[in-house]
Amino acid sequence: MKIVRSILLNILTGASAAIALLMVAVAYSDRLHPDDYPSLACAGLLFPFFLAANLIMLMLWIMVSWRRSWIPLLAFVVAYPSIRIYLPLHMDTEPPAESIKIISYNVACYQFDKREMNPKDSIFSYLRHQDADIVCLQEDIIRKGDVADFSDIYPYNDTVHISSPSLVLINAIGIHTRFPILRKERIDYPSLANGSVAYFLQIGSDTVIVINNHLETTHLSGNDRQRYQDMISGDMNRQDAKEETRLLISKLSQAMTERAVQAEAVHRYIQAHSNYPLIVCGDFNDSPISYVRRTIADGLTDCYAESGRGPGISYKQKGFFVRIDHILCSNHFFPSRCYVDNNVRGSDHYPVLCWLSRK
């Protein structure tokens, strides 16, 4: 009996060590450039699974052999920087009275929610109720009458169409704010339907740059997403699942490589304007553990990691559950109470909200 127990413990120890090592490796996969490691650079999407597996191993060791619980505990310590980014656990505190309220929201062209006759009405109603100071929208396709609706809420509005005129599908990003827009600059990088715009706002006596981003999408079709959902639901045989996994990784890797170039361009712009107070937000189309988020966040504060709580999933469609919408700020600001509002149904994304106060 002792021999059997010893064998089982050794097997369990090996499994625990493997899970711990994989979790740490995935936690630092955002250091890998997608050009050099196209498949491994996507590993950040697996981080929550390894995080959960390592937690299960910790609980198992506490019950079976507490002396070996050091294996998952050490992995948690080593991976802590990424855990803090992915799963912060801050208390919900009241923002300072003088804070600026920011919303970043991909509104899906105001057409996603088919349960309503006019989906944009629910989004406008939500924005009016939130009463934010700065609203950065992605897929902000302004139509006739929308300008008047926004002007009724905000005195300063601007929308930039960022997609190529040759495309049937159009994309735009916009800003709607209480603060005067002094000027704007398009950040140059290659993309047919995505882009980033830097808005210079007059906030009190300061000129603050707000960079609104919509980076390259995953290029997964509706059929791709449905097949992925079938795969994770177990409704696909092993051979088809294997092929589907290969195709999925290939598409995700290609899109991540394109986003890497865009993220580097945004980072260069941020560095060139580091003398300004900066707010960076938008749909990065990449997870918190990714080269793209890490590159743009370099030198900035990730507002959700600094003041959020839980995984903060901002996209939840077809088996993909991840935070791909982000708000960052320069060290001129102190973020508080950053959260994802998952009670809104007007889009396939949930809005990210945050309060920023000057240090």
mmCIF file of C-alpha atoms in Angstrom:
data_model
loop_
_atom_site.group_PDB
_atom_site.id
_atom_site.type_symbol
_atom_site.label_atom_id
_atom_site.label_comp_id
_atom_site.label_asym_id
_atom_site.label_seq_id
_atom_site.Cartn_x
_atom_site.Cartn_y
_atom_site.Cartn_z
ATOM 1 C CA MET A 1 0.000 0.000 0.000
ATOM 2 C CA LYS A 2 2.854 2.364 0.823
ATOM 3 C CA ILE A 3 4.474 1.610 -2.538
ATOM 4 C CA VAL A 4 1.252 2.420 -4.390
ATOM 5 C CA ARG A 5 0.861 5.633 -2.421
ATOM 6 C CA SER A 6 4.453 6.580 -3.168
ATOM 7 C CA ILE A 7 3.982 5.940 -6.891
ATOM 8 C CA LEU A 8 0.778 8.007 -6.970
ATOM 9 C CA LEU A 9 2.441 10.847 -5.095
ATOM 10 C CA ASN A 10 5.352 10.852 -7.531
ATOM 11 C CA ILE A 11 2.981 10.923 -10.501
ATOM 12 C CA LEU A 12 1.043 13.743 -8.901
ATOM 13 C CA THR A 13 4.260 15.603 -8.163
ATOM 14 C CA GLY A 14 5.311 15.336 -11.796
ATOM 15 C CA ALA A 15 1.923 16.575 -12.976
ATOM 16 C CA SER A 16 2.010 19.446 -10.487
ATOM 17 C CA ALA A 17 5.530 20.456 -11.558
ATOM 18 C CA ALA A 18 4.513 20.342 -15.236
ATOM 19 C CA ILE A 19 1.443 22.515 -14.621
ATOM 20 C CA ALA A 20 3.508 24.956 -12.555
ATOM 21 C CA LEU A 21 6.193 25.264 -15.236
ATOM 22 C CA LEU A 22 3.649 25.686 -18.013
ATOM 23 C CA MET A 23 1.775 28.350 -16.062
ATOM 24 C CA VAL A 24 4.984 30.323 -15.508
ATOM 25 C CA ALA A 25 5.961 29.937 -19.177
ATOM 26 C CA VAL A 26 2.558 31.151 -20.346
ATOM 27 C CA ALA A 27 2.658 34.025 -17.824
ATOM 28 C CA TYR A 28 5.761 35.379 -19.537
ATOM 29 C CA SER A 29 4.739 34.587 -23.116
ATOM 30 C CA ASP A 30 3.983 38.291 -23.623
ATOM 31 C CA ARG A 31 7.772 38.763 -23.909
ATOM 32 C CA LEU A 32 7.807 36.749 -27.141
ATOM 33 C CA HIS A 33 7.569 38.662 -30.391
ATOM 34 C CA PRO A 34 4.883 37.169 -32.679
ATOM 35 C CA ASP A 35 7.252 37.402 -35.643
ATOM 36 C CA ASP A 36 9.771 35.126 -33.958
ATOM 37 C CA TYR A 37 7.391 32.827 -32.095
ATOM 38 C CA PRO A 38 4.039 33.034 -33.912
ATOM 39 C CA SER A 39 2.360 30.114 -32.146
ATOM 40 C CA LEU A 40 3.874 30.564 -28.685
ATOM 41 C CA ALA A 41 2.955 34.263 -28.671
ATOM 42 C CA CYS A 42 -0.716 33.208 -28.541
ATOM 43 C CA ALA A 43 -0.144 31.222 -25.354
ATOM 44 C CA GLY A 44 -1.441 34.057 -23.159
ATOM 45 C CA LEU A 45 -4.973 33.000 -24.094
ATOM 46 C CA LEU A 46 -4.361 29.798 -22.103
ATOM 47 C CA PHE A 47 -3.258 31.598 -18.949
ATOM 48 C CA PRO A 48 -6.593 31.333 -17.062
ATOM 49 C CA PHE A 49 -6.691 27.563 -17.654
ATOM 50 C CA PHE A 50 -3.211 27.006 -16.215
ATOM 51 C CA LEU A 51 -3.988 29.423 -13.403
ATOM 52 C CA ALA A 52 -7.066 27.374 -12.477
ATOM 53 C CA ALA A 53 -5.164 24.078 -12.840
ATOM 54 C CA ASN A 54 -2.381 25.290 -10.556
ATOM 55 C CA LEU A 55 -4.933 26.422 -7.980
ATOM 56 C CA ILE A 56 -6.580 22.983 -8.066
ATOM 57 C CA MET A 57 -3.168 21.380 -7.516
ATOM 58 C CA LEU A 58 -2.557 23.659 -4.537
ATOM 59 C CA MET A 59 -5.831 22.642 -2.919
ATOM 60 C CA LEU A 60 -5.100 18.995 -3.681
ATOM 61 C CA TRP A 61 -1.669 19.163 -2.053
ATOM 62 C CA ILE A 62 -3.104 20.834 1.036
ATOM 63 C CA MET A 63 -5.440 17.853 1.441
ATOM 64 C CA VAL A 64 -3.029 15.085 0.425
ATOM 65 C CA SER A 65 0.499 16.201 1.307
ATOM 66 C CA TRP A 66 0.789 19.804 2.405
ATOM 67 C CA ARG A 67 4.596 19.713 2.324
ATOM 68 C CA ARG A 68 4.484 19.563 -1.480
ATOM 69 C CA SER A 69 2.218 22.579 -1.788
ATOM 70 C CA TRP A 70 5.391 24.604 -2.302
ATOM 71 C CA ILE A 71 5.306 23.569 -5.998
ATOM 72 C CA PRO A 72 2.124 25.472 -6.988
ATOM 73 C CA LEU A 73 2.882 28.205 -4.435
ATOM 74 C CA LEU A 74 6.289 28.882 -5.992
ATOM 75 C CA ALA A 75 4.659 29.067 -9.429
ATOM 76 C CA PHE A 76 2.161 31.633 -8.118
ATOM 77 C CA VAL A 77 5.005 33.738 -6.720
ATOM 78 C CA VAL A 78 7.052 33.624 -9.933
ATOM 79 C CA ALA A 79 4.009 34.355 -12.113
ATOM 80 C CA TYR A 80 2.643 37.051 -9.791
ATOM 81 C CA PRO A 81 3.283 40.019 -12.164
ATOM 82 C CA SER A 82 1.063 38.399 -14.802
ATOM 83 C CA ILE A 83 -1.504 37.250 -12.245
ATOM 84 C CA ARG A 84 -1.771 40.834 -11.024
ATOM 85 C CA ILE A 85 -2.444 42.012 -14.576
ATOM 86 C CA TYR A 86 -4.924 39.287 -15.434
ATOM 87 C CA LEU A 87 -6.695 38.888 -12.103
ATOM 88 C CA PRO A 88 -6.265 41.959 -9.870
ATOM 89 C CA LEU A 89 -8.077 41.895 -6.538
ATOM 90 C CA HIS A 90 -8.556 45.484 -5.444
ATOM 91 C CA MET A 91 -11.257 46.762 -3.150
ATOM 92 C CA ASP A 92 -14.030 48.854 -4.700
ATOM 93 C CA THR A 93 -13.274 52.361 -3.438
ATOM 94 C CA GLU A 94 -15.015 55.650 -4.122
ATOM 95 C CA PRO A 95 -13.090 57.732 -6.700
ATOM 96 C CA PRO A 96 -11.853 61.182 -5.625
ATOM 97 C CA ALA A 97 -14.362 63.957 -6.262
ATOM 98 C CA GLU A 98 -12.158 65.729 -8.817
ATOM 99 C CA SER A 99 -11.613 62.579 -10.941
ATOM 100 C CA ILE A 100 -12.218 62.387 -14.681
ATOM 101 C CA LYS A 101 -14.530 59.535 -15.685
ATOM 102 C CA ILE A 102 -13.430 57.608 -18.791
ATOM 103 C CA ILE A 103 -15.340 55.061 -20.869
ATOM 104 C CA SER A 104 -13.843 52.901 -23.627
ATOM 105 C CA TYR A 105 -16.466 50.967 -25.570
ATOM 106 C CA ASN A 106 -16.579 49.069 -28.861
ATOM 107 C CA VAL A 107 -20.166 49.723 -29.941
ATOM 108 C CA ALA A 108 -20.157 47.256 -32.876
ATOM 109 C CA CYS A 109 -21.456 49.887 -35.310
ATOM 110 C CA TYR A 110 -24.620 50.202 -33.168
ATOM 111 C CA GLN A 111 -26.013 47.093 -34.892
ATOM 112 C CA PHE A 112 -25.119 44.107 -32.707
ATOM 113 C CA ASP A 113 -28.166 43.744 -30.475
ATOM 114 C CA LYS A 114 -30.851 42.298 -32.754
ATOM 115 C CA ARG A 115 -33.317 42.041 -29.879
ATOM 116 C CA GLU A 116 -34.122 45.740 -30.240
ATOM 117 C CA MET A 117 -35.575 47.624 -33.186
ATOM 118 C CA ASN A 118 -32.882 50.268 -32.830
ATOM 119 C CA PRO A 119 -29.849 49.002 -30.873
ATOM 120 C CA LYS A 120 -28.113 52.380 -30.835
ATOM 121 C CA ASP A 121 -30.856 53.811 -28.623
ATOM 122 C CA SER A 122 -29.793 51.563 -25.739
ATOM 123 C CA ILE A 123 -26.157 52.637 -26.195
ATOM 124 C CA PHE A 124 -27.035 56.341 -26.237
ATOM 125 C CA SER A 125 -29.233 55.842 -23.208
ATOM 126 C CA TYR A 126 -26.394 54.064 -21.414
ATOM 127 C CA LEU A 127 -23.872 56.805 -22.221
ATOM 128 C CA ARG A 128 -26.296 59.489 -21.119
ATOM 129 C CA HIS A 129 -26.875 57.673 -17.829
ATOM 130 C CA GLN A 130 -23.143 57.144 -17.185
ATOM 131 C CA ASP A 131 -22.408 60.858 -17.561
ATOM 132 C CA ALA A 132 -18.678 60.302 -18.256
ATOM 133 C CA ASP A 133 -16.251 63.112 -19.060
ATOM 134 C CA ILE A 134 -14.500 61.326 -21.934
ATOM 135 C CA VAL A 135 -16.009 58.549 -24.048
ATOM 136 C CA CYS A 136 -13.786 56.719 -26.537
ATOM 137 C CA LEU A 137 -15.737 54.534 -28.949
ATOM 138 C CA GLN A 138 -14.594 51.973 -31.478
ATOM 139 C CA GLU A 139 -16.660 51.001 -34.521
ATOM 140 C CA ASP A 140 -18.304 54.375 -33.979
ATOM 141 C CA ILE A 141 -20.091 54.608 -37.309
ATOM 142 C CA ILE A 142 -21.917 57.932 -37.150
ATOM 143 C CA ARG A 143 -25.100 58.075 -39.207
ATOM 144 C CA LYS A 144 -27.562 60.797 -39.958
ATOM 145 C CA GLY A 145 -29.082 61.981 -36.711
ATOM 146 C CA ASP A 146 -26.376 60.412 -34.501
ATOM 147 C CA VAL A 147 -24.349 63.624 -34.415
ATOM 148 C CA ALA A 148 -27.300 65.467 -32.935
ATOM 149 C CA ASP A 149 -27.761 62.699 -30.351
ATOM 150 C CA PHE A 150 -24.136 62.972 -29.264
ATOM 151 C CA SER A 151 -24.196 66.770 -29.283
ATOM 152 C CA ASP A 152 -27.108 66.597 -26.908
ATOM 153 C CA ILE A 153 -24.837 64.790 -24.415
ATOM 154 C CA TYR A 154 -21.381 66.178 -25.212
ATOM 155 C CA PRO A 155 -20.344 69.546 -26.589
ATOM 156 C CA TYR A 156 -17.205 68.205 -28.301
ATOM 157 C CA ASN A 157 -17.403 65.266 -30.699
ATOM 158 C CA ASP A 158 -15.178 63.839 -33.394
ATOM 159 C CA THR A 159 -15.265 60.616 -35.400
ATOM 160 C CA VAL A 160 -12.529 59.431 -37.771
ATOM 161 C CA HIS A 161 -13.235 56.816 -40.428
ATOM 162 C CA ILE A 162 -10.211 54.533 -40.311
ATOM 163 C CA SER A 163 -11.093 51.905 -42.918
ATOM 164 C CA SER A 164 -9.956 51.986 -46.518
ATOM 165 C CA PRO A 165 -12.510 53.501 -48.946
ATOM 166 C CA SER A 166 -12.205 50.323 -51.031
ATOM 167 C CA LEU A 167 -13.760 48.194 -48.308
ATOM 168 C CA VAL A 168 -17.465 47.416 -48.145
ATOM 169 C CA LEU A 169 -17.310 47.202 -44.360
ATOM 170 C CA ILE A 170 -16.405 50.468 -42.715
ATOM 171 C CA ASN A 171 -14.879 51.226 -39.356
ATOM 172 C CA ALA A 172 -14.456 54.384 -37.351
ATOM 173 C CA ILE A 173 -13.277 55.497 -33.944
ATOM 174 C CA GLY A 174 -14.624 58.510 -32.134
ATOM 175 C CA ILE A 175 -14.308 60.638 -29.056
ATOM 176 C CA HIS A 176 -17.155 62.414 -27.262
ATOM 177 C CA THR A 177 -16.178 64.660 -24.411
ATOM 178 C CA ARG A 178 -16.826 67.665 -22.224
ATOM 179 C CA PHE A 179 -13.361 69.014 -22.949
ATOM 180 C CA PRO A 180 -12.406 71.047 -26.037
ATOM 181 C CA ILE A 181 -10.638 69.088 -28.790
ATOM 182 C CA LEU A 182 -7.607 71.160 -29.803
ATOM 183 C CA ARG A 183 -6.445 68.892 -32.635
ATOM 184 C CA LYS A 184 -6.009 65.268 -33.651
ATOM 185 C CA GLU A 185 -3.345 63.110 -35.272
ATOM 186 C CA ARG A 186 -3.651 59.730 -36.963
ATOM 187 C CA ILE A 187 -0.952 57.298 -35.844
ATOM 188 C CA ASP A 188 0.529 55.783 -38.971
ATOM 189 C CA TYR A 189 0.667 51.990 -39.317
ATOM 190 C CA PRO A 190 -0.481 49.456 -41.923
ATOM 191 C CA SER A 191 -4.106 48.310 -41.758
ATOM 192 C CA LEU A 192 -7.054 48.247 -44.114
ATOM 193 C CA ALA A 193 -9.808 48.615 -41.527
ATOM 194 C CA ASN A 194 -8.252 49.579 -38.207
ATOM 195 C CA GLY A 195 -6.409 52.534 -36.735
ATOM 196 C CA SER A 196 -5.417 54.774 -33.850
ATOM 197 C CA VAL A 197 -6.065 58.470 -33.382
ATOM 198 C CA ALA A 198 -4.475 60.817 -30.837
ATOM 199 C CA TYR A 199 -6.764 63.600 -29.634
ATOM 200 C CA PHE A 200 -5.326 66.655 -27.892
ATOM 201 C CA LEU A 201 -7.831 67.820 -25.275
ATOM 202 C CA GLN A 202 -7.819 70.970 -23.185
ATOM 203 C CA ILE A 203 -8.464 69.864 -19.606
ATOM 204 C CA GLY A 204 -8.157 72.840 -17.306
ATOM 205 C CA SER A 205 -4.745 74.350 -17.926
ATOM 206 C CA ASP A 206 -3.343 71.079 -19.315
ATOM 207 C CA THR A 207 -3.194 69.619 -22.788
ATOM 208 C CA VAL A 208 -3.954 65.918 -22.412
ATOM 209 C CA ILE A 209 -3.482 63.402 -25.225
ATOM 210 C CA VAL A 210 -6.155 60.712 -25.476
ATOM 211 C CA ILE A 211 -5.215 57.891 -27.866
ATOM 212 C CA ASN A 212 -8.152 55.820 -29.059
ATOM 213 C CA ASN A 213 -7.261 52.491 -30.685
ATOM 214 C CA HIS A 214 -8.933 49.774 -32.678
ATOM 215 C CA LEU A 215 -6.180 47.300 -33.512
ATOM 216 C CA GLU A 216 -6.256 44.453 -36.016
ATOM 217 C CA THR A 217 -9.044 41.945 -35.484
ATOM 218 C CA THR A 218 -8.522 38.192 -35.261
ATOM 219 C CA HIS A 219 -9.932 37.738 -38.782
ATOM 220 C CA LEU A 220 -11.979 34.782 -37.574
ATOM 221 C CA SER A 221 -15.164 34.324 -39.564
ATOM 222 C CA GLY A 222 -18.496 33.479 -38.017
ATOM 223 C CA ASN A 223 -17.971 29.885 -39.152
ATOM 224 C CA ASP A 224 -14.496 29.816 -37.535
ATOM 225 C CA ARG A 225 -15.941 30.971 -34.224
ATOM 226 C CA GLN A 226 -18.796 28.460 -34.391
ATOM 227 C CA ARG A 227 -16.385 25.593 -35.087
ATOM 228 C CA TYR A 228 -14.206 26.728 -32.191
ATOM 229 C CA GLN A 229 -17.257 26.720 -29.921
ATOM 230 C CA ASP A 230 -18.165 23.225 -31.150
ATOM 231 C CA MET A 231 -14.627 22.090 -30.424
ATOM 232 C CA ILE A 232 -14.495 23.315 -26.826
ATOM 233 C CA SER A 233 -18.026 21.967 -26.271
ATOM 234 C CA GLY A 234 -16.870 18.495 -27.291
ATOM 235 C CA ASP A 235 -19.117 18.405 -30.372
ATOM 236 C CA MET A 236 -16.222 17.561 -32.702
ATOM 237 C CA ASN A 237 -14.233 14.376 -33.226
ATOM 238 C CA ARG A 238 -10.551 14.260 -32.299
ATOM 239 C CA GLN A 239 -9.133 14.504 -35.818
ATOM 240 C CA ASP A 240 -11.340 17.463 -36.755
ATOM 241 C CA ALA A 241 -10.524 19.142 -33.436
ATOM 242 C CA LYS A 242 -6.808 18.717 -34.091
ATOM 243 C CA GLU A 243 -7.090 20.270 -37.541
ATOM 244 C CA GLU A 244 -9.306 23.049 -36.228
ATOM 245 C CA THR A 245 -6.777 23.851 -33.494
ATOM 246 C CA ARG A 246 -3.994 24.103 -36.082
ATOM 247 C CA LEU A 247 -6.024 26.454 -38.302
ATOM 248 C CA LEU A 248 -7.119 28.545 -35.325
ATOM 249 C CA ILE A 249 -3.559 29.007 -34.062
ATOM 250 C CA SER A 250 -2.417 29.907 -37.576
ATOM 251 C CA LYS A 251 -5.070 32.629 -37.949
ATOM 252 C CA LEU A 252 -4.567 34.001 -34.447
ATOM 253 C CA SER A 253 -0.795 34.101 -34.940
ATOM 254 C CA GLN A 254 -1.070 35.985 -38.219
ATOM 255 C CA ALA A 255 -3.401 38.574 -36.697
ATOM 256 C CA MET A 256 -1.156 38.935 -33.653
ATOM 257 C CA THR A 257 1.843 39.583 -35.926
ATOM 258 C CA GLU A 258 -0.071 42.395 -37.618
ATOM 259 C CA ARG A 259 -1.138 43.847 -34.265
ATOM 260 C CA ALA A 260 2.457 43.746 -33.019
ATOM 261 C CA VAL A 261 3.501 46.211 -35.735
ATOM 262 C CA GLN A 262 0.576 48.464 -34.830
ATOM 263 C CA ALA A 263 1.303 48.270 -31.094
ATOM 264 C CA GLU A 264 4.929 49.219 -31.706
ATOM 265 C CA ALA A 265 3.804 52.269 -33.711
ATOM 266 C CA VAL A 266 1.490 53.349 -30.880
ATOM 267 C CA HIS A 267 4.300 52.825 -28.353
ATOM 268 C CA ARG A 268 6.685 54.988 -30.403
ATOM 269 C CA TYR A 269 4.052 57.735 -30.504
ATOM 270 C CA ILE A 270 3.596 57.503 -26.733
ATOM 271 C CA GLN A 271 7.352 57.761 -26.177
ATOM 272 C CA ALA A 272 7.610 60.756 -28.512
ATOM 273 C CA HIS A 273 4.876 62.560 -26.514
ATOM 274 C CA SER A 274 5.834 61.452 -23.006
ATOM 275 C CA ASN A 275 5.979 65.083 -21.852
ATOM 276 C CA TYR A 276 2.159 65.199 -22.142
ATOM 277 C CA PRO A 277 -0.334 63.624 -19.759
ATOM 278 C CA LEU A 278 -1.562 60.581 -21.691
ATOM 279 C CA ILE A 279 -4.662 58.399 -21.666
ATOM 280 C CA VAL A 280 -4.600 55.346 -23.957
ATOM 281 C CA CYS A 281 -7.655 53.194 -24.500
ATOM 282 C CA GLY A 282 -9.527 51.078 -26.970
ATOM 283 C CA ASP A 283 -10.071 47.639 -28.400
ATOM 284 C CA PHE A 284 -6.606 46.041 -28.587
ATOM 285 C CA ASN A 285 -8.086 42.725 -29.755
ATOM 286 C CA ASP A 286 -5.564 41.023 -27.494
ATOM 287 C CA SER A 287 -5.598 39.577 -24.005
ATOM 288 C CA PRO A 288 -3.945 41.065 -20.903
ATOM 289 C CA ILE A 289 -1.105 38.518 -21.311
ATOM 290 C CA SER A 290 0.020 39.458 -24.812
ATOM 291 C CA TYR A 291 2.889 41.155 -26.594
ATOM 292 C CA VAL A 292 0.484 43.818 -27.876
ATOM 293 C CA ARG A 293 -0.840 44.929 -24.477
ATOM 294 C CA ARG A 294 2.610 44.747 -22.897
ATOM 295 C CA THR A 295 4.166 46.865 -25.681
ATOM 296 C CA ILE A 296 1.564 49.623 -25.491
ATOM 297 C CA ALA A 297 1.518 49.546 -21.675
ATOM 298 C CA ASP A 298 5.304 49.890 -21.425
ATOM 299 C CA GLY A 299 5.895 53.045 -19.358
ATOM 300 C CA LEU A 300 2.177 53.456 -18.638
ATOM 301 C CA THR A 301 -0.176 52.314 -15.878
ATOM 302 C CA ASP A 302 -2.678 49.610 -16.718
ATOM 303 C CA CYS A 303 -5.745 51.066 -15.026
ATOM 304 C CA TYR A 304 -7.545 47.754 -14.638
ATOM 305 C CA ALA A 305 -4.503 46.007 -13.172
ATOM 306 C CA GLU A 306 -4.031 48.946 -10.796
ATOM 307 C CA SER A 307 -7.606 49.345 -9.588
ATOM 308 C CA GLY A 308 -9.792 46.557 -11.029
ATOM 309 C CA ARG A 309 -11.110 43.340 -9.558
ATOM 310 C CA GLY A 310 -11.423 39.907 -11.146
ATOM 311 C CA PRO A 311 -10.747 38.917 -14.772
ATOM 312 C CA GLY A 312 -12.824 41.800 -16.191
ATOM 313 C CA ILE A 313 -13.982 39.980 -19.299
ATOM 314 C CA SER A 314 -14.928 42.556 -21.932
ATOM 315 C CA TYR A 315 -15.604 40.176 -24.821
ATOM 316 C CA LYS A 316 -17.755 37.093 -24.435
ATOM 317 C CA GLN A 317 -18.789 35.548 -27.737
ATOM 318 C CA LYS A 318 -18.588 32.079 -29.304
ATOM 319 C CA GLY A 319 -16.423 30.533 -26.620
ATOM 320 C CA PHE A 320 -13.988 33.459 -26.340
ATOM 321 C CA PHE A 321 -14.002 34.963 -22.843
ATOM 322 C CA VAL A 322 -11.251 37.571 -22.489
ATOM 323 C CA ARG A 323 -10.472 41.191 -21.654
ATOM 324 C CA ILE A 324 -9.404 42.759 -24.942
ATOM 325 C CA ASP A 325 -10.523 46.325 -24.146
ATOM 326 C CA HIS A 326 -8.103 48.368 -22.071
ATOM 327 C CA ILE A 327 -7.521 51.765 -20.461
ATOM 328 C CA LEU A 328 -3.970 52.920 -19.700
ATOM 329 C CA CYS A 329 -2.597 56.211 -18.418
ATOM 330 C CA SER A 330 0.707 57.991 -17.885
ATOM 331 C CA ASN A 331 2.103 58.596 -14.410
ATOM 332 C CA HIS A 332 0.442 62.027 -14.405
ATOM 333 C CA PHE A 333 -2.746 60.221 -13.321
ATOM 334 C CA PHE A 334 -3.872 57.943 -10.530
ATOM 335 C CA PRO A 335 -6.554 55.423 -11.649
ATOM 336 C CA SER A 336 -9.345 54.237 -9.397
ATOM 337 C CA ARG A 337 -12.373 51.944 -9.632
ATOM 338 C CA CYS A 338 -11.677 50.565 -13.089
ATOM 339 C CA TYR A 339 -14.221 47.917 -14.068
ATOM 340 C CA VAL A 340 -15.974 46.220 -16.977
ATOM 341 C CA ASP A 341 -19.714 46.834 -17.034
ATOM 342 C CA ASN A 342 -21.159 43.474 -18.098
ATOM 343 C CA ASN A 343 -24.754 44.592 -17.592
ATOM 344 C CA VAL A 344 -24.850 46.293 -21.002
ATOM 345 C CA ARG A 345 -26.126 44.342 -24.005
ATOM 346 C CA GLY A 346 -25.820 46.845 -26.863
ATOM 347 C CA SER A 347 -22.637 45.332 -28.336
ATOM 348 C CA ASP A 348 -20.529 42.182 -28.505
ATOM 349 C CA HIS A 349 -18.134 44.044 -26.183
ATOM 350 C CA TYR A 350 -18.695 45.397 -22.692
ATOM 351 C CA PRO A 351 -17.569 48.937 -21.860
ATOM 352 C CA VAL A 352 -14.564 49.576 -19.622
ATOM 353 C CA LEU A 353 -14.938 52.428 -17.117
ATOM 354 C CA CYS A 354 -12.314 54.149 -15.019
ATOM 355 C CA TRP A 355 -11.810 57.301 -12.958
ATOM 356 C CA LEU A 356 -8.528 59.201 -13.265
ATOM 357 C CA SER A 357 -7.296 61.889 -10.914
ATOM 358 C CA ARG A 358 -4.183 63.995 -11.268
ATOM 359 C CA LYS A 359 -1.337 63.084 -8.950
#
